PDB file of C-alpha atoms in Angstrom:
ATOM      1  CA  MET D   1      -9.194 -13.484   1.643  1.00 48.00           C
ATOM      2  CA  PHE D   2      -8.738 -13.521  -2.118  1.00 47.00           C
ATOM      3  CA  GLY D   3     -10.315 -16.860  -2.832  1.00 50.00           C
ATOM      4  CA  ASN D   4      -8.522 -18.676  -5.671  1.00 50.00           C
ATOM      5  CA  SER D   5      -7.792 -15.616  -7.764  1.00 51.00           C
ATOM      6  CA  ASP D   6      -4.042 -15.118  -7.887  1.00 55.00           C
ATOM      7  CA  ALA D   7      -4.599 -12.820 -10.857  1.00 53.00           C
ATOM      8  CA  VAL D   8      -6.549 -10.442  -8.655  1.00 50.00           C
ATOM      9  CA  VAL D   9      -3.832 -10.366  -6.063  1.00 50.00           C
ATOM     10  CA  LYS D  10      -1.092  -9.733  -8.645  1.00 49.00           C
ATOM     11  CA  ALA D  11      -3.227  -6.986 -10.335  1.00 51.00           C
ATOM     12  CA  LEU D  12      -3.760  -5.245  -7.007  1.00 55.00           C
ATOM     13  CA  TYR D  13      -0.182  -5.432  -5.668  1.00 54.00           C
ATOM     14  CA  SER D  14       2.600  -6.888  -7.796  1.00 58.00           C
ATOM     15  CA  ASN D  15       1.392  -5.568 -11.087  1.00 65.00           C
ATOM     16  CA  ASN D  16      -0.058  -2.245  -9.917  1.00 74.00           C
ATOM     17  CA  PRO D  17       1.941   0.496 -11.649  1.00 83.00           C
ATOM     18  CA  VAL D  18       1.528   3.058  -8.909  1.00 82.00           C
ATOM     19  CA  LEU D  19       2.589   0.637  -6.206  1.00 87.00           C
ATOM     20  CA  HIS D  20       5.503  -0.492  -8.337  1.00 89.00           C
ATOM     21  CA  CYS D  21       6.847   3.021  -8.640  1.00 93.00           C
ATOM     22  CA  LEU D  22       6.304   3.689  -4.853  1.00 92.00           C
ATOM     23  CA  ASN D  23       8.028   0.391  -3.914  1.00 95.00           C
ATOM     24  CA  SER D  24      10.803   1.156  -6.203  1.00 96.00           C
ATOM     25  CA  ALA D  25      11.424   4.448  -4.621  1.00 96.00           C
ATOM     26  CA  LEU D  26      11.178   2.946  -1.194  1.00 97.00           C
ATOM     27  CA  ALA D  27      13.702   0.330  -1.988  1.00 98.00           C
ATOM     28  CA  GLN D  28      16.132   2.951  -3.327  1.00 98.00           C
ATOM     29  CA  THR D  29      15.679   4.857  -0.115  1.00 98.00           C
ATOM     30  CA  ALA D  30      16.376   1.681   1.913  1.00 98.00           C
ATOM     31  CA  LYS D  31      19.576   1.207  -0.108  1.00 98.00           C
ATOM     32  CA  ALA D  32      20.701   4.736   0.661  1.00 97.00           C
ATOM     33  CA  LEU D  33      20.046   4.229   4.320  1.00 97.00           C
ATOM     34  CA  ALA D  34      22.089   0.943   4.283  1.00 97.00           C
ATOM     35  CA  GLY D  35      25.220   2.815   3.107  1.00 95.00           C
ATOM     36  CA  THR D  36      28.125   0.443   3.396  1.00 95.00           C
ATOM     37  CA  ARG D  37      26.620  -1.770   6.046  1.00 95.00           C
ATOM     38  CA  ARG D  38      26.711  -5.513   5.664  1.00 96.00           C
ATOM     39  CA  ASP D  39      24.743  -6.550   8.679  1.00 96.00           C
ATOM     40  CA  LEU D  40      21.498  -4.835   8.269  1.00 98.00           C
ATOM     41  CA  ARG D  41      18.418  -6.223  10.164  1.00 98.00           C
ATOM     42  CA  VAL D  42      15.179  -5.454   8.534  1.00 99.00           C
ATOM     43  CA  LEU D  43      11.571  -5.971   9.603  1.00 99.00           C
ATOM     44  CA  GLU D  44       8.821  -5.825   7.092  1.00 99.00           C
ATOM     45  CA  VAL D  45       5.324  -5.474   8.673  1.00 98.00           C
ATOM     46  CA  GLY D  46       2.208  -6.505   6.896  1.00 96.00           C
ATOM     47  CA  ALA D  47       4.268  -7.849   4.044  1.00 97.00           C
ATOM     48  CA  GLY D  48       1.311  -9.624   2.540  1.00 94.00           C
ATOM     49  CA  THR D  49       1.913 -10.830  -1.053  1.00 93.00           C
ATOM     50  CA  GLY D  50       5.606  -9.709  -0.977  1.00 96.00           C
ATOM     51  CA  ALA D  51       5.202  -6.955  -3.548  1.00 94.00           C
ATOM     52  CA  THR D  52       7.408  -4.716  -1.498  1.00 97.00           C
ATOM     53  CA  THR D  53       9.775  -7.503  -0.537  1.00 98.00           C
ATOM     54  CA  ARG D  54      10.376  -8.184  -4.184  1.00 97.00           C
ATOM     55  CA  HIS D  55      11.934  -4.605  -4.617  1.00 98.00           C
ATOM     56  CA  LEU D  56      13.711  -4.609  -1.270  1.00 98.00           C
ATOM     57  CA  LEU D  57      15.609  -7.831  -1.377  1.00 98.00           C
ATOM     58  CA  PRO D  58      17.545  -7.287  -4.628  1.00 98.00           C
ATOM     59  CA  MET D  59      18.240  -3.699  -3.688  1.00 98.00           C
ATOM     60  CA  LEU D  60      19.605  -4.751  -0.301  1.00 98.00           C
ATOM     61  CA  GLU D  61      21.686  -7.627  -1.641  1.00 96.00           C
ATOM     62  CA  GLY D  62      25.086  -7.644   0.158  1.00 96.00           C
ATOM     63  CA  HIS D  63      23.703  -5.561   2.988  1.00 98.00           C
ATOM     64  CA  LEU D  64      21.470  -7.976   4.903  1.00 98.00           C
ATOM     65  CA  SER D  65      22.079 -10.186   7.955  1.00 98.00           C
ATOM     66  CA  GLU D  66      18.399 -10.611   8.614  1.00 98.00           C
ATOM     67  CA  TYR D  67      15.091  -9.914   6.803  1.00 99.00           C
ATOM     68  CA  ARG D  68      12.105 -10.641   8.861  1.00 99.00           C
ATOM     69  CA  PHE D  69       8.914 -10.994   6.738  1.00 99.00           C
ATOM     70  CA  THR D  70       5.738 -10.680   8.804  1.00 98.00           C
ATOM     71  CA  ASP D  71       2.024 -10.681   8.389  1.00 97.00           C
ATOM     72  CA  VAL D  72      -1.130 -11.653  10.328  1.00 96.00           C
ATOM     73  CA  SER D  73      -1.796 -14.377   7.795  1.00 94.00           C
ATOM     74  CA  SER D  74       0.134 -17.693   7.857  1.00 96.00           C
ATOM     75  CA  LEU D  75      -0.864 -18.159   4.142  1.00 96.00           C
ATOM     76  CA  PHE D  76       1.147 -15.173   3.177  1.00 96.00           C
ATOM     77  CA  LEU D  77       4.117 -16.552   5.274  1.00 98.00           C
ATOM     78  CA  THR D  78       4.005 -19.935   3.419  1.00 97.00           C
ATOM     79  CA  GLN D  79       3.940 -18.241  -0.012  1.00 96.00           C
ATOM     80  CA  ALA D  80       6.958 -15.955   1.017  1.00 98.00           C
ATOM     81  CA  GLN D  81       8.888 -18.963   2.048  1.00 97.00           C
ATOM     82  CA  ASP D  82       8.404 -20.491  -1.307  1.00 97.00           C
ATOM     83  CA  ASN D  83       8.725 -17.264  -3.343  1.00 97.00           C
ATOM     84  CA  PHE D  84      11.946 -16.075  -1.584  1.00 98.00           C
ATOM     85  CA  VAL D  85      13.789 -19.365  -1.081  1.00 97.00           C
ATOM     86  CA  ALA D  86      16.931 -17.891  -2.702  1.00 97.00           C
ATOM     87  CA  TRP D  87      17.322 -15.462   0.306  1.00 97.00           C
ATOM     88  CA  PRO D  88      18.672 -17.395   3.150  1.00 97.00           C
ATOM     89  CA  GLN D  89      18.554 -14.073   5.418  1.00 98.00           C
ATOM     90  CA  LEU D  90      14.739 -14.171   5.142  1.00 98.00           C
ATOM     91  CA  THR D  91      12.620 -15.616   7.949  1.00 98.00           C
ATOM     92  CA  CYS D  92       8.900 -15.452   8.327  1.00 98.00           C
ATOM     93  CA  SER D  93       6.719 -15.019  11.430  1.00 97.00           C
ATOM     94  CA  ILE D  94       3.302 -13.766  12.443  1.00 97.00           C
ATOM     95  CA  LEU D  95       3.156 -10.161  13.634  1.00 97.00           C
ATOM     96  CA  ASP D  96      -0.158  -8.344  14.379  1.00 96.00           C
ATOM     97  CA  VAL D  97       0.220  -4.623  14.899  1.00 95.00           C
ATOM     98  CA  ASN D  98      -2.867  -4.656  17.131  1.00 95.00           C
ATOM     99  CA  GLN D  99      -1.322  -7.013  19.573  1.00 95.00           C
ATOM    100  CA  PRO D 100       1.517  -6.565  22.145  1.00 95.00           C
ATOM    101  CA  VAL D 101       4.865  -7.611  20.808  1.00 95.00           C
ATOM    102  CA  ASP D 102       6.643 -10.676  22.028  1.00 94.00           C
ATOM    103  CA  PHE D 103      10.199  -9.274  22.117  1.00 94.00           C
ATOM    104  CA  ARG D 104      11.607 -12.731  22.633  1.00 93.00           C
ATOM    105  CA  GLN D 105      10.921 -13.391  18.843  1.00 93.00           C
ATOM    106  CA  HIS D 106      12.940 -10.297  17.736  1.00 96.00           C
ATOM    107  CA  PRO D 107      16.638  -9.323  17.951  1.00 96.00           C
ATOM    108  CA  ALA D 108      17.476  -7.874  21.361  1.00 94.00           C
ATOM    109  CA  GLN D 109      19.477  -5.061  19.743  1.00 95.00           C
ATOM    110  CA  GLY D 110      16.440  -4.119  17.537  1.00 98.00           C
ATOM    111  CA  TYR D 111      16.130  -3.622  13.766  1.00 98.00           C
ATOM    112  CA  ASP D 112      18.042  -1.240  11.657  1.00 98.00           C
ATOM    113  CA  LEU D 113      15.110  -0.654   9.411  1.00 98.00           C
ATOM    114  CA  ILE D 114      11.328  -1.244   9.774  1.00 99.00           C
ATOM    115  CA  VAL D 115       9.272  -1.207   6.610  1.00 99.00           C
ATOM    116  CA  ALA D 116       5.414  -0.788   6.761  1.00 98.00           C
ATOM    117  CA  VAL D 117       3.814  -0.231   3.411  1.00 95.00           C
ATOM    118  CA  ASN D 118       0.004   0.284   3.223  1.00 91.00           C
ATOM    119  CA  VAL D 119      -0.641  -1.548   6.488  1.00 93.00           C
ATOM    120  CA  MET D 120      -0.666   0.806   9.383  1.00 94.00           C
ATOM    121  CA  HIS D 121      -4.117   2.103   8.495  1.00 90.00           C
ATOM    122  CA  ASP D 122      -5.352  -1.348   9.480  1.00 88.00           C
ATOM    123  CA  ALA D 123      -4.402  -0.636  13.081  1.00 91.00           C
ATOM    124  CA  ALA D 124      -7.174  -0.076  15.509  1.00 91.00           C
ATOM    125  CA  HIS D 125      -5.161   2.647  17.195  1.00 93.00           C
ATOM    126  CA  VAL D 126      -2.420   3.922  14.874  1.00 94.00           C
ATOM    127  CA  THR D 127      -0.359   5.724  17.538  1.00 95.00           C
ATOM    128  CA  ARG D 128      -0.386   2.717  19.935  1.00 96.00           C
ATOM    129  CA  SER D 129       0.672   0.370  17.026  1.00 97.00           C
ATOM    130  CA  LEU D 130       3.353   2.793  15.849  1.00 98.00           C
ATOM    131  CA  LYS D 131       4.743   2.822  19.392  1.00 98.00           C
ATOM    132  CA  ARG D 132       5.116  -0.912  19.315  1.00 97.00           C
ATOM    133  CA  LEU D 133       7.180  -0.676  16.047  1.00 98.00           C
ATOM    134  CA  HIS D 134       9.256   2.018  17.715  1.00 98.00           C
ATOM    135  CA  ARG D 135      10.281  -0.347  20.556  1.00 97.00           C
ATOM    136  CA  LEU D 136      11.459  -2.797  17.982  1.00 98.00           C
ATOM    137  CA  LEU D 137      13.743  -0.319  16.298  1.00 98.00           C
ATOM    138  CA  ARG D 138      17.387   0.115  17.423  1.00 97.00           C
ATOM    139  CA  SER D 139      18.613   3.543  18.480  1.00 95.00           C
ATOM    140  CA  GLY D 140      19.373   5.355  15.196  1.00 94.00           C
ATOM    141  CA  GLY D 141      17.280   3.024  13.137  1.00 97.00           C
ATOM    142  CA  HIS D 142      14.665   4.095  10.523  1.00 98.00           C
ATOM    143  CA  LEU D 143      11.025   3.521   9.854  1.00 98.00           C
ATOM    144  CA  LEU D 144      10.005   3.547   6.217  1.00 98.00           C
ATOM    145  CA  LEU D 145       6.261   4.210   6.253  1.00 97.00           C
ATOM    146  CA  LEU D 146       4.145   4.436   3.106  1.00 94.00           C
ATOM    147  CA  GLU D 147       0.413   5.210   3.510  1.00 92.00           C
ATOM    148  CA  ALA D 148      -2.305   6.914   1.564  1.00 85.00           C
ATOM    149  CA  THR D 149      -3.432  10.370   2.766  1.00 84.00           C
ATOM    150  CA  GLU D 150      -6.558  10.676   0.743  1.00 68.00           C
ATOM    151  CA  ARG D 151      -9.489   8.467   0.243  1.00 58.00           C
ATOM    152  CA  ASP D 152      -9.309   8.167  -3.479  1.00 52.00           C
ATOM    153  CA  SER D 153      -5.639   7.895  -3.882  1.00 54.00           C
ATOM    154  CA  ALA D 154      -4.224   5.159  -5.957  1.00 54.00           C
ATOM    155  CA  LEU D 155      -2.478   3.550  -3.044  1.00 56.00           C
ATOM    156  CA  GLN D 156      -5.715   3.542  -1.027  1.00 54.00           C
ATOM    157  CA  LEU D 157      -7.720   2.060  -3.993  1.00 50.00           C
ATOM    158  CA  ALA D 158      -5.314  -0.920  -3.940  1.00 51.00           C
ATOM    159  CA  SER D 159      -6.943  -1.787  -0.585  1.00 51.00           C
ATOM    160  CA  ILE D 160     -10.345  -0.491  -1.014  1.00 45.00           C
ATOM    161  CA  GLY D 161     -12.054  -3.797  -0.665  1.00 45.00           C
ATOM    162  CA  PHE D 162     -10.590  -4.161   2.773  1.00 49.00           C
ATOM    163  CA  ILE D 163     -10.622  -0.547   4.025  1.00 46.00           C
ATOM    164  CA  GLU D 164     -14.319  -0.185   3.328  1.00 46.00           C
ATOM    165  CA  GLY D 165     -15.118  -2.923   5.826  1.00 48.00           C
ATOM    166  CA  LEU D 166     -12.952  -1.564   8.630  1.00 56.00           C
ATOM    167  CA  SER D 167     -14.830  -0.244  11.729  1.00 60.00           C
ATOM    168  CA  ASN D 168     -12.885  -1.254  14.790  1.00 78.00           C
ATOM    169  CA  PHE D 169     -11.118   1.954  15.218  1.00 81.00           C
ATOM    170  CA  GLU D 170     -10.049   2.970  18.756  1.00 76.00           C
ATOM    171  CA  ASP D 171      -8.477   6.303  17.834  1.00 77.00           C
ATOM    172  CA  GLU D 172      -9.751   9.583  16.311  1.00 77.00           C
ATOM    173  CA  ARG D 173     -11.059   7.719  13.353  1.00 77.00           C
ATOM    174  CA  SER D 174     -13.885   6.312  15.445  1.00 70.00           C
ATOM    175  CA  GLU D 175     -15.278   9.750  15.750  1.00 74.00           C
ATOM    176  CA  ASP D 176     -15.300  10.773  12.047  1.00 73.00           C
ATOM    177  CA  ASP D 177     -15.669   7.251  10.622  1.00 65.00           C
ATOM    178  CA  LYS D 178     -12.772   7.680   8.162  1.00 69.00           C
ATOM    179  CA  ALA D 179     -10.395   4.872   7.577  1.00 71.00           C
ATOM    180  CA  MET D 180      -7.684   7.135   6.099  1.00 79.00           C
ATOM    181  CA  LEU D 181      -5.605   9.659   8.242  1.00 86.00           C
ATOM    182  CA  ASP D 182      -4.741  12.905   6.347  1.00 88.00           C
ATOM    183  CA  LEU D 183      -1.062  13.951   6.151  1.00 92.00           C
ATOM    184  CA  PRO D 184      -1.110  16.226   9.190  1.00 93.00           C
ATOM    185  CA  ARG D 185      -2.663  13.397  11.253  1.00 92.00           C
ATOM    186  CA  TRP D 186      -0.137  10.925  10.146  1.00 94.00           C
ATOM    187  CA  ARG D 187       2.686  13.253  11.010  1.00 95.00           C
ATOM    188  CA  THR D 188       1.158  13.701  14.471  1.00 95.00           C
ATOM    189  CA  ALA D 189       0.874  10.034  15.034  1.00 95.00           C
ATOM    190  CA  VAL D 190       4.372   9.274  13.983  1.00 97.00           C
ATOM    191  CA  GLN D 191       5.822  11.964  16.198  1.00 97.00           C
ATOM    192  CA  ALA D 192       3.648  10.935  19.051  1.00 96.00           C
ATOM    193  CA  SER D 193       4.995   7.430  18.792  1.00 97.00           C
ATOM    194  CA  GLY D 194       8.689   8.548  19.333  1.00 96.00           C
ATOM    195  CA  PHE D 195       9.840   8.856  15.714  1.00 96.00           C
ATOM    196  CA  ARG D 196      11.460  11.912  14.209  1.00 94.00           C
ATOM    197  CA  LEU D 197      10.126  12.877  10.862  1.00 92.00           C
ATOM    198  CA  GLY D 198      12.278  12.648   7.763  1.00 80.00           C
ATOM    199  CA  HIS D 199      10.515  13.425   4.442  1.00 63.00           C
TER     200      HIS D 199
END
């Protein structure tokens, strides 16, 4: 995907100042949601290079019983196992939001927190994929969803090389040929998937 250019990957994700601020705010939100819990089960979807993971793991130290790092690429999983070896709570597995979930691979009681940063726009049908995530969430759990709502936003530009090539949409985006949902459509998709909106 990125060839041999680790520098490009770090510039786009780990060293991107906008993403750094957003990931930091997301991690602080996750800690607030954790409260005094010490048995938190977290699922990160589309974890990729681990840019968000690097913020979340230290912030949730002392709160985790399981942190499931997932992506569609086994390469990212291998890198995560090497990069986060200090975190025994972290496990890695393939998860494709466009495919039905194998619930045998996930905790029967569900996850307390599901994190999806800059990934759900990759879904062929956003609402259908969000419903899959909803079924993985325990009752009373939370979804932390971070997505761009404007074509030229800094968050979207971090993925511009990939978004421009997307054309397999099966939802309303197939009609207007736009990869990004605006804020009202994201809100509609989230609510239609069974989630209650926070902020």
